[in-house]
């Protein structure tokens, strides 16, 4: 029995909840089976993203029950499956609805006035000729988000510092959870995204300095590279400014490139990749806000 594998004792209340949950999952499974041939659309994407969030929540709950002693190590088998499932819906191939919408949005960006993008960043690609573009060959994961800058006078590092200083509290809480979990595997505690010196000006930073959870790797007025290199993967974030894009506004593109080093890196990216898309888009919105 699954409960035995998880190290959970059977009681009638546990069985009652399990049977009702099984009926719910049966219905969800049938719904997705019948919709398996649906054409890419916003509805299909909504279903996929909804299930991805549910899987990530189940995986997080599984880790919580393990750490609190309510379940045994056997529950990790469920956590691995639940962590990997979102990738099948959000990042598996260019034919997936989520990827299709990203491609459509990126294509639309090329044919619309830039000022129409102010409210939300849109999926993009690493800017042509940027340092980020040179990092793409061999990457295990990458994405990019573009938005017109509300404060175009800020250099690239200034744009990043503005984003980091407005990090939503829920994102830093997720970072805290991440730091506790990866500590079991001997990985780095990165701290929080908002952990920057509010009194330090962008001009005072030099390559090698710590900027929040990242190390400053390269600094130019129109592009900065920030990253972290651990034993399981290497991540680099580029913040790039394109002055006078589209209707004359300055376009800021934030690109993330990840190179994995081993199986631990691949396992780590299973839950992180879909979560990153949500977090990155939320963070980049700060570039387009006037205040």
mmCIF file of C-alpha atoms in Angstrom, residues 108-118 147-150 152 242-252:
data_model
loop_
_atom_site.group_PDB
_atom_site.id
_atom_site.type_symbol
_atom_site.label_atom_id
_atom_site.label_comp_id
_atom_site.label_asym_id
_atom_site.label_seq_id
_atom_site.Cartn_x
_atom_site.Cartn_y
_atom_site.Cartn_z
ATOM 1 C CA UNK A 108 4.023 39.916 -31.308
ATOM 2 C CA UNK A 109 6.596 42.036 -29.488
ATOM 3 C CA UNK A 110 8.401 42.613 -32.768
ATOM 4 C CA UNK A 111 5.317 44.126 -34.395
ATOM 5 C CA UNK A 112 3.766 46.271 -31.679
ATOM 6 C CA UNK A 113 4.698 49.615 -30.094
ATOM 7 C CA UNK A 114 6.908 49.055 -27.085
ATOM 8 C CA UNK A 115 4.719 51.176 -24.843
ATOM 9 C CA UNK A 116 1.987 48.517 -25.009
ATOM 10 C CA UNK A 117 4.213 46.215 -22.937
ATOM 11 C CA UNK A 118 4.468 48.529 -19.939
ATOM 12 C CA UNK A 147 9.925 45.349 -20.671
ATOM 13 C CA UNK A 148 10.316 49.104 -21.324
ATOM 14 C CA UNK A 149 12.181 50.832 -18.495
ATOM 15 C CA UNK A 150 10.275 53.381 -16.425
ATOM 16 C CA UNK A 152 15.774 54.676 -18.644
ATOM 17 C CA UNK A 242 18.531 48.537 -25.574
ATOM 18 C CA UNK A 243 18.120 52.335 -25.866
ATOM 19 C CA UNK A 244 15.524 53.688 -28.269
ATOM 20 C CA UNK A 245 13.819 50.359 -28.965
ATOM 21 C CA UNK A 246 10.465 50.437 -30.767
ATOM 22 C CA UNK A 247 8.728 53.752 -29.983
ATOM 23 C CA UNK A 248 11.881 55.292 -28.549
ATOM 24 C CA UNK A 249 11.715 53.804 -25.081
ATOM 25 C CA UNK A 250 14.604 51.955 -23.486
ATOM 26 C CA UNK A 251 13.972 48.215 -23.459
ATOM 27 C CA UNK A 252 15.390 46.117 -20.617
#
